[in-house]
Coordinates of C-alpha atoms and ligand atoms in Angstrom, one line a residue:
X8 CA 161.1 -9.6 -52.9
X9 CA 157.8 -11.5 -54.5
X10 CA 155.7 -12.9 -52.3
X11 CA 155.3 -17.1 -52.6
X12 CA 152.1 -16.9 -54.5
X13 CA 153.5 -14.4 -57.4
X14 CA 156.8 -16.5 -58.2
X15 CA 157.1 -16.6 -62.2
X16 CA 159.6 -19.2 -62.9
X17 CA 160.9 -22.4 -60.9
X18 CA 164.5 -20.6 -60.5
X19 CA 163.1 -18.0 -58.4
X20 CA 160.3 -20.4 -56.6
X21 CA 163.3 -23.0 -55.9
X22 CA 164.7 -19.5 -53.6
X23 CA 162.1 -18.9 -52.2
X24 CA 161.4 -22.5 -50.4
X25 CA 165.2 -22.2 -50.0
X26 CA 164.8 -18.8 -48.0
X27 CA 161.6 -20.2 -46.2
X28 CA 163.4 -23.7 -44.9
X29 CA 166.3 -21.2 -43.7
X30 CA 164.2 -19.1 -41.5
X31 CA 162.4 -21.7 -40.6
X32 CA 165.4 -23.7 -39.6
X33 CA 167.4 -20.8 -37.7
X34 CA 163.8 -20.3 -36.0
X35 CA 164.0 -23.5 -35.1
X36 CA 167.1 -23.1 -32.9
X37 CA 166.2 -20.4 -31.2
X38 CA 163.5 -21.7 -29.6
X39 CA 165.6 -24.2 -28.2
X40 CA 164.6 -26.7 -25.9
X41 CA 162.3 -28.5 -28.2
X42 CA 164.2 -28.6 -31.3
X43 CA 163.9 -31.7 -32.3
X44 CA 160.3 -32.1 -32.7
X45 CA 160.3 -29.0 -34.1
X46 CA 163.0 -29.5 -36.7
X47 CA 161.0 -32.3 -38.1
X48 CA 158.4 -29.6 -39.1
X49 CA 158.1 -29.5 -42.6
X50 CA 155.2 -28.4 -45.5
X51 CA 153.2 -26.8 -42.9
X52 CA 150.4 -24.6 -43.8
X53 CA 148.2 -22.9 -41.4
X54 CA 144.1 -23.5 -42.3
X55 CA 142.8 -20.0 -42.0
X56 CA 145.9 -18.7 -44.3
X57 CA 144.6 -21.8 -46.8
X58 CA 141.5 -20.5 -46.9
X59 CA 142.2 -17.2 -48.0
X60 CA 144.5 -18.3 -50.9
X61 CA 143.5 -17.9 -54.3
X62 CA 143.9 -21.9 -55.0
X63 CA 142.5 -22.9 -51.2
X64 CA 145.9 -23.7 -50.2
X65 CA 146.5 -26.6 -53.0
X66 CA 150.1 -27.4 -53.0
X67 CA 152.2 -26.6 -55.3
X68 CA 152.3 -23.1 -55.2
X69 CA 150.2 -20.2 -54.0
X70 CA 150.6 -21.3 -50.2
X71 CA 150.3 -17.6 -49.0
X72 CA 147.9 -16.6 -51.2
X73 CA 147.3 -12.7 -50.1
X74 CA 149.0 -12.8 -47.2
X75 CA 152.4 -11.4 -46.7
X76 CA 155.4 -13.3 -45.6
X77 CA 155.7 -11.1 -42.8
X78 CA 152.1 -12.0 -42.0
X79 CA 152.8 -15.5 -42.4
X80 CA 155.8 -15.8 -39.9
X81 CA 154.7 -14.1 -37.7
X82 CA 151.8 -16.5 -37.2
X83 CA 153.8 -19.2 -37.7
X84 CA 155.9 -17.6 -34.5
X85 CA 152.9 -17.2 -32.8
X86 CA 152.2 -20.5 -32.8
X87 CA 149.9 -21.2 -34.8
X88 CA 148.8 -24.1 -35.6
X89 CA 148.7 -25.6 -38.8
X90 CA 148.1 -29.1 -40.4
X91 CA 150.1 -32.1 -42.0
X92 CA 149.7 -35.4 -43.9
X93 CA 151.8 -37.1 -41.3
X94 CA 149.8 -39.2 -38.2
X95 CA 151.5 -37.1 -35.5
X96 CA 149.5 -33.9 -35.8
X97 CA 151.8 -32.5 -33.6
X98 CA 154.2 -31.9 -36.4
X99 CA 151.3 -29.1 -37.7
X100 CA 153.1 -26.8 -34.7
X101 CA 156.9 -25.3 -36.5
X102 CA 157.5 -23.1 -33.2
X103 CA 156.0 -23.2 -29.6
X104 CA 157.3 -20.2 -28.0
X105 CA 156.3 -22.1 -24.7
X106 CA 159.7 -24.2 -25.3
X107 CA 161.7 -21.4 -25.2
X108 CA 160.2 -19.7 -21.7
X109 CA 160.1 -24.1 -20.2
X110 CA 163.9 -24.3 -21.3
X111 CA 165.2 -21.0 -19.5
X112 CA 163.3 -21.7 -16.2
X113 CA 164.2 -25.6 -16.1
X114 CA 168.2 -24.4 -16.5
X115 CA 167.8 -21.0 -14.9
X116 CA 165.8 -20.5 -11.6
X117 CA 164.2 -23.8 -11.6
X118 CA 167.8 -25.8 -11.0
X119 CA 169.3 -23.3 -9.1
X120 CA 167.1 -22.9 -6.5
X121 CA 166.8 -26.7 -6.2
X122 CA 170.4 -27.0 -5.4
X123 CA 170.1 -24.2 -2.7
X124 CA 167.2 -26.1 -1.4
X125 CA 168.9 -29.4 -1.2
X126 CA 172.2 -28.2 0.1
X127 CA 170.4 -25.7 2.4
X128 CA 169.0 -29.0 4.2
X129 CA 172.4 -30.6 4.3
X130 CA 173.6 -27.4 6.4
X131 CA 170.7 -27.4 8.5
X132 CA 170.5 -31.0 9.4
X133 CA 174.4 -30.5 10.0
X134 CA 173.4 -27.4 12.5
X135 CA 171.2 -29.0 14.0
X136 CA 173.9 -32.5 14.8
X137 CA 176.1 -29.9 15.8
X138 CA 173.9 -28.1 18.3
X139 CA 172.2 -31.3 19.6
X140 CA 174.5 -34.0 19.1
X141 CA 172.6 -37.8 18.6
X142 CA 169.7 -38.3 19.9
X143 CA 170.2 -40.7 23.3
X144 CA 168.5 -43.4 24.4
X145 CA 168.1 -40.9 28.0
X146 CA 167.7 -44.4 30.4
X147 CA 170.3 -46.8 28.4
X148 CA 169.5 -49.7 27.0
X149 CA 167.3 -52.6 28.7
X150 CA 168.2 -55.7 27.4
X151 CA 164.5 -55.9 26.2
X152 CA 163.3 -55.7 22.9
X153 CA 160.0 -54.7 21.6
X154 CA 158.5 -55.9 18.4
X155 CA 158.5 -52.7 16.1
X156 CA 157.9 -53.2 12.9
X157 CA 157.0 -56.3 11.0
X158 CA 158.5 -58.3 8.1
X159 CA 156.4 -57.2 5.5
X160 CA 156.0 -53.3 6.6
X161 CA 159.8 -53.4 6.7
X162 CA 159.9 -54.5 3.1
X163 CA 157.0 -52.1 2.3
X164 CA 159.6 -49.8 3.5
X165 CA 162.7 -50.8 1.9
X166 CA 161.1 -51.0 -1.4
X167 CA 159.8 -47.4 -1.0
X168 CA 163.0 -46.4 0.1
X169 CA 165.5 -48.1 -1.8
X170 CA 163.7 -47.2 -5.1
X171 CA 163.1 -42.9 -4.0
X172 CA 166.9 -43.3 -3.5
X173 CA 168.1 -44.6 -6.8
X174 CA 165.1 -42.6 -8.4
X175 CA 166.2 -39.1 -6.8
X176 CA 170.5 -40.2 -8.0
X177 CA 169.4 -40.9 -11.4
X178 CA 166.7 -38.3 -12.1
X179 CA 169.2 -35.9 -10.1
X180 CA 172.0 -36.8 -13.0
X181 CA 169.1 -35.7 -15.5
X182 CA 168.9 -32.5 -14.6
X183 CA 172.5 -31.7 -13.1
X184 CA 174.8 -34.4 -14.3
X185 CA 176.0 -32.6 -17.3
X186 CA 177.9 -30.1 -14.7
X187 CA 178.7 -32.2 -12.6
X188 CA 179.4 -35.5 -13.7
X189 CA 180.4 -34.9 -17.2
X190 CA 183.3 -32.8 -16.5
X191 CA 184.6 -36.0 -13.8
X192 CA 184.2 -39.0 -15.6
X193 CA 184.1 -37.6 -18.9
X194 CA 181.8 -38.0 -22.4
X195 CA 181.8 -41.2 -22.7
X196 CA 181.1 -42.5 -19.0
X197 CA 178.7 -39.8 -18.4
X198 CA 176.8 -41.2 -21.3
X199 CA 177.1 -44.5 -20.4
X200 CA 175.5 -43.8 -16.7
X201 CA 173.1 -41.6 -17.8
X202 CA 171.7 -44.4 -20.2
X203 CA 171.5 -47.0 -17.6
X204 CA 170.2 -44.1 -15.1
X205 CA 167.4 -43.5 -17.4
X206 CA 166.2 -47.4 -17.8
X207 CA 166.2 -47.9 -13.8
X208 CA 164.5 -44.5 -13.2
X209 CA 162.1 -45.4 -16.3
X210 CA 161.7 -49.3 -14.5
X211 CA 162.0 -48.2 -10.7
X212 CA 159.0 -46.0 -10.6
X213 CA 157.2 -49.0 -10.6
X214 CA 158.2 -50.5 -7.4
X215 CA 157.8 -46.7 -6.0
X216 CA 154.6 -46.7 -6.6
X217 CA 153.9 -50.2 -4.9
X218 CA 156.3 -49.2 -2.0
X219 CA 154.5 -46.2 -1.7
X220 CA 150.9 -48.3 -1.7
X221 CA 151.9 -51.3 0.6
X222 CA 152.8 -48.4 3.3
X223 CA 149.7 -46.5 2.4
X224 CA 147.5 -49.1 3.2
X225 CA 149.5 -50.3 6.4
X226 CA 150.1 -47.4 7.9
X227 CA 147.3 -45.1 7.2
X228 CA 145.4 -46.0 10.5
X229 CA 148.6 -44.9 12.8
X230 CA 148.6 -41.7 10.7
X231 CA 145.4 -40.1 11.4
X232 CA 146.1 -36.9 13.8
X233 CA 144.5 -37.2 17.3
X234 CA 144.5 -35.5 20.4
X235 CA 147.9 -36.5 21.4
X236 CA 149.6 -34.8 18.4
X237 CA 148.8 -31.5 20.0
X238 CA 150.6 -32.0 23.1
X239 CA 153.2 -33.8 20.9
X240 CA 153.7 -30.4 19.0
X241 CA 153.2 -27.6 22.0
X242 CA 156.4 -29.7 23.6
X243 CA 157.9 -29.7 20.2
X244 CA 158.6 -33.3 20.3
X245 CA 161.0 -33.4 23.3
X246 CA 163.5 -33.0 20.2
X247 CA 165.5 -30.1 22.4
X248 CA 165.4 -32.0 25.7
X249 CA 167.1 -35.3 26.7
X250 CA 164.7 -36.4 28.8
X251 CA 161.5 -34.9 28.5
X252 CA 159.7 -37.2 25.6
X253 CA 156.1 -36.3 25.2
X254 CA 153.9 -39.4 24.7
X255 CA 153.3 -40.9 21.3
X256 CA 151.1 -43.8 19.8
X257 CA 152.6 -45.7 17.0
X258 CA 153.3 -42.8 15.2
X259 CA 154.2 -39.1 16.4
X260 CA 152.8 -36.1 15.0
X261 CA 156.3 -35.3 13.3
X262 CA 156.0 -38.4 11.5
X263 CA 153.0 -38.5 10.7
X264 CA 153.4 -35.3 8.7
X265 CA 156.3 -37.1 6.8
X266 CA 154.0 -39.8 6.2
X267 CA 151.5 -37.6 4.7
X268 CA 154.4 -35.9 3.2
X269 CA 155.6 -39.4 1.8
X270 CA 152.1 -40.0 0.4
X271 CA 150.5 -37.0 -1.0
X272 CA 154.4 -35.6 -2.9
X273 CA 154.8 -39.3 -3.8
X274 CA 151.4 -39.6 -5.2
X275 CA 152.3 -36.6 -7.0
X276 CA 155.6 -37.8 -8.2
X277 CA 153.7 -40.7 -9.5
X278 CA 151.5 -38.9 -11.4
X279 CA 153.8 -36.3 -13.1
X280 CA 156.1 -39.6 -14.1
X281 CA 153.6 -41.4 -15.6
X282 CA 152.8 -38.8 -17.8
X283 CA 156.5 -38.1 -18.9
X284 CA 156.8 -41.5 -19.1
X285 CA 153.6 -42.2 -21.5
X286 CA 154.1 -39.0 -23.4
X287 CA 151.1 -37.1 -25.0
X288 CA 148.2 -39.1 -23.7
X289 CA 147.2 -37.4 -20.5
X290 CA 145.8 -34.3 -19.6
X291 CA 146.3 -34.2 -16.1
X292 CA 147.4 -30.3 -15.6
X293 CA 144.3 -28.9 -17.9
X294 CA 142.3 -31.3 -15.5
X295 CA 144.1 -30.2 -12.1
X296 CA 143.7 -26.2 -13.9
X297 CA 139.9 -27.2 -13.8
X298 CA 139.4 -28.7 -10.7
X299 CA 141.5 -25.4 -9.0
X300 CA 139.3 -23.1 -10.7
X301 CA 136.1 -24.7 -9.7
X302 CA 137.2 -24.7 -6.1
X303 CA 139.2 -21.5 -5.7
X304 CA 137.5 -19.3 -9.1
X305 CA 140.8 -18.6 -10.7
X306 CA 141.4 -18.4 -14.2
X307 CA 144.2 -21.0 -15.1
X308 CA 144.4 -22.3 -18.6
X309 CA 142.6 -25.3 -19.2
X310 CA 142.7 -25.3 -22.7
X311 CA 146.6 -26.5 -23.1
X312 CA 148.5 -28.4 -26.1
X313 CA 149.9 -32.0 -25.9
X314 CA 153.5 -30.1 -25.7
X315 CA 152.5 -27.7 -22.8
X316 CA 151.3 -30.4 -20.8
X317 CA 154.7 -32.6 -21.6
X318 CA 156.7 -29.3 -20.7
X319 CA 154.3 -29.1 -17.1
X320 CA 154.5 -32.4 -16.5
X321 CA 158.9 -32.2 -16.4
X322 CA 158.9 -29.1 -14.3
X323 CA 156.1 -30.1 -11.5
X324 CA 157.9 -33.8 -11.1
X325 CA 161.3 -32.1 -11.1
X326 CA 160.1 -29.4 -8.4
X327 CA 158.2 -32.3 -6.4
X328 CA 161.2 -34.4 -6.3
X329 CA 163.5 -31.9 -4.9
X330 CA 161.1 -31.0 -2.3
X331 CA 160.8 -34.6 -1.7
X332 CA 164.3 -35.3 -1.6
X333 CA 164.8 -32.1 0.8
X334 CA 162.0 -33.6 3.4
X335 CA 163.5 -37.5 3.0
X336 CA 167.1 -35.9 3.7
X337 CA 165.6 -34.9 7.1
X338 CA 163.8 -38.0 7.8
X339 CA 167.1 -40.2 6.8
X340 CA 169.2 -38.3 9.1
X341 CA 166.8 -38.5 12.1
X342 CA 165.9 -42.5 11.2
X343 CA 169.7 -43.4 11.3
X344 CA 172.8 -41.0 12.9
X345 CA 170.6 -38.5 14.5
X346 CA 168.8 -40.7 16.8
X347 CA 170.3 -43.8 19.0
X348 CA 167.8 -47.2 18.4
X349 CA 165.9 -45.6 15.7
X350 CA 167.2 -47.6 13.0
X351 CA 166.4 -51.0 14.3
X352 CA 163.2 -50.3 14.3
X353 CA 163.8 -50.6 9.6
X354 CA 166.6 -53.2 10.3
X355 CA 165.7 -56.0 12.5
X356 CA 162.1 -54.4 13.3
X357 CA 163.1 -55.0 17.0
X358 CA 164.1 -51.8 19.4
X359 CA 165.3 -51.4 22.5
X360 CA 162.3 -51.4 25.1
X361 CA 163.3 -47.8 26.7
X362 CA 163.8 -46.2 23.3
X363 CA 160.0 -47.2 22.9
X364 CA 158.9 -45.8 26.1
X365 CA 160.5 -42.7 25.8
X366 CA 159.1 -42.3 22.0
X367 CA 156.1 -44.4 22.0
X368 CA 155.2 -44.6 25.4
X369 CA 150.8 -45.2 24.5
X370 CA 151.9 -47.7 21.3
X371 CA 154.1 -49.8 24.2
X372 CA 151.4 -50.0 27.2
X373 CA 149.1 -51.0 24.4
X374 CA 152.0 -53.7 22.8
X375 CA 153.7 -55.7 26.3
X376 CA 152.5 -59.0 24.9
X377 CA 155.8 -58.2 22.1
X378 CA 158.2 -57.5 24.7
X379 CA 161.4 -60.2 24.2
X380 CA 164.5 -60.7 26.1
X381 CA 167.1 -58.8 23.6
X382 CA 168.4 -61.2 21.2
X383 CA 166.6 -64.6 22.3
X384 CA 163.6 -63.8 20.5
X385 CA 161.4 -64.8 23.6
X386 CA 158.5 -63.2 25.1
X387 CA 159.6 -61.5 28.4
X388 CA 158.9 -62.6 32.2
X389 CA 156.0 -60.6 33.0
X390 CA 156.2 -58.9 36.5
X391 CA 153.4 -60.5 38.8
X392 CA 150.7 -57.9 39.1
Ligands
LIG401 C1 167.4 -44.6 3.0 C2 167.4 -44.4 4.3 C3 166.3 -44.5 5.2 C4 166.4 -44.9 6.5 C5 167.6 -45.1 7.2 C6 165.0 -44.9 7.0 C7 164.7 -45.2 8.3 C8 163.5 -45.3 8.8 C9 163.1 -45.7 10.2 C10 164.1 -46.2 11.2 C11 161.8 -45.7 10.3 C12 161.0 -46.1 11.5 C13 160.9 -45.0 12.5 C14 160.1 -45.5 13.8 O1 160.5 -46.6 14.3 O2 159.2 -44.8 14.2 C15 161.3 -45.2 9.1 C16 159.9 -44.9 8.8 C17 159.4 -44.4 7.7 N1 160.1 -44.2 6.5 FE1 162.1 -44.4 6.3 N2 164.1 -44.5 6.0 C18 164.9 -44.3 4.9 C19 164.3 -43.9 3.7 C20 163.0 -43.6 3.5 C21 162.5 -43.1 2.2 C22 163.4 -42.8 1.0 C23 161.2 -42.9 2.4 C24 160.1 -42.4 1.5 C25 160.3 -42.0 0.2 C26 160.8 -43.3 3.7 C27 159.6 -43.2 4.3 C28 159.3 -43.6 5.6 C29 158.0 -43.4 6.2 C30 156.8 -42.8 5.5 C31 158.1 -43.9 7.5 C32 157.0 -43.9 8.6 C33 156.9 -42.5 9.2 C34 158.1 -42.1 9.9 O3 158.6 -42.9 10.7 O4 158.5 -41.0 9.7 N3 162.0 -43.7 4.4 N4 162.3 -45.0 8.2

């Protein structure tokens, strides 16, 4: 078969473009994952292989110059990359063999282990109701309250919470919906969902990311470790005895670790979804890569393409958000059914005084000024002294 650059007549040029665009195009499909921006690929020419031709790469004709077809694909399978009179230069790219290796892992071990993960808490945290039952309040209640948690760190709260919820459903349907859902409800109700899913997870992030601020800056102060988070942790939290509760400032140690938890994955989260969601214009991972090898002397790659940071930035926000979904699973269960009086504490911001001593017993001796009779809303009758 002639080579591009020795074609003597249009018929047999016209076959050769036509055999070029074919093996481009099946090429195409079998790396997958990012067809469509490769599919848009068209007229590509790779510089160095310009160079070398006989005519410096001048369209029409003589794009290969010397080189051999075989030479020529396979650099174009390598990756190479080439140029185009379009504006998005990423066009110059006709395969990314990154696509290919991003697309098995996201389907293959990536989304199976995340559904281990997730249900693996489920059975855990349904052990562990089984084995200890609800947490009691050990003395009963009082018929005192105790001012837990004010107005605005309770919406601080609700706005985290309520948004990582709809966040995790929708982004959840992203990734596993087409198993799941579409076989329920269907083509054209899956499609319908996964629309609207995409505007609220595209909109929600937003009120995440306050939610996640507003209880940054509140709470921060209650979450440094001290001293009493080691005795917290040797008695492992009093979460095996019913009435052994070691003492606890506003926050206890386990807390405070989802707290940091809360912060630094949701930080993260934040991070990776702002680059997914302004595509092409960060470079956060060859920045992390940088950092990390400064610090620790490794050798990541810190030269990466537009694409490969796109394809990071899905699979760190997918793996952060299952890891965060497995931790707020835990922290759900314990903040509502596995614990008696903890959810007032989010729902009317007042708890029952012997719930606090037992779980906050420094953060009440320090608070007995917001002591109220349960339900009037009125400070407490001090005992004389
Ligand atoms: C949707 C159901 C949820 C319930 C029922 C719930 C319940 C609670 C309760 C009762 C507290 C106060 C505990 C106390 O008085 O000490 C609390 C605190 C907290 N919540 Fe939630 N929460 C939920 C969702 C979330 C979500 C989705 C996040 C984060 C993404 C979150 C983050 C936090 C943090 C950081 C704290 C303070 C530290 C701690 O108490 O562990 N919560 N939550």
């Amino acid at each position: 078969m002639p080579g591009l650059g020795e074609t003597t007549n249009w018929s047999v040029r016209i076959k050769d473009y036509a055999a070029v665009a074919l093996v481009a195009f099946v090429l195409t499909l079998c790396v997958g994952g990012l067809s469509d921006s490769a599919i848009a690929q068209q007229g590509v020419a790779d510089p160095a292989i310009s160079q070398n031709s006989p005519t410096g790469g001048a369209v029409p004709g003589d794009v290969l110059g010397t080189n051999s077809d075989a030479e020529y694909w396979r650099a174009v399978r390598g990756g190479v990359q080439g140029t185009v009179s379009i504006p998005d230069q990423k066009a110059g790219t006709l395969v990314q063999s990154e696509g290919e290796a991003w697309r098995s892992f996201r389907n293959g071990p990536m989304s199976l282990y995340a559904s281990w993960a997730m249900l693996g808490m489920i059975v855990l945290l349904g052990i562990f109701y089984a084995i200890r039952g609800r947490i009691k309040i050990a003395h009963g209640r009082s018929g005192q309250t105790i001012t837990r948690f004010k107005a605005i760190e309770r919406f601080g709260h609700w706005l985290l919470a309520v948004s990582f919820v709809v966040l995790a459903l929708t982004g959840l349907n992203v990734l596993f919906g087409r198993y799941v859902i579409l076989p329920l409800l269907g083509a054209e109700a899956f499609s319908f969902i996964t629309q609207m899913g995409k505007y609220l997870h595209n909109y929600l992030g937003f009120a995440f990311m306050l939610g996640l601020l507003m209880i940054f800056v509140m709470w921060v102060k209650h979450n440094l470790p001290d001293r009493t988070d080691i005795k917290w942790v040797l008695q492992g939290g009093g979460i095996f005895s019913s009435k052994l509760h070691p003492p606890a400032k506003k926050f206890n140690a386990g807390q405070k670790v989802i707290f940091w938890l809360t912060i630094l994955g949701g930080v993260s989260l934040s991070l990776s979804g702002w680059q997914l969601l302004f595509p092409f214009t960060t470079t956060f991972f060859a920045d992390t890569f940088d950092k990390i090898n400064l610090i620790f002397a490794t050798n990541l790659p810190t030269t990466l393409s537009v694409i490969q940071e796109q394809q990071l930035a899905t699979l760190w926000h997918s793996i952060m958000a299952v890891f965060m979904v497995c931790v707020i699973l835990a922290h759900i269960y314990i903040g509502s059914v596995g614990m008696e009086g903890a959810f007032d504490a989010m729902g009317t911001g007042e708890v029952d005084l012997n719930w606090a001593k037992e779980h906050h017993s420094i953060w009440v001796d320090e608070h007995m000024d917001d002591v109220h009779e349960r339900d009037q809303g009125k400070p407490a009758a001090q005992p004389a002294e």
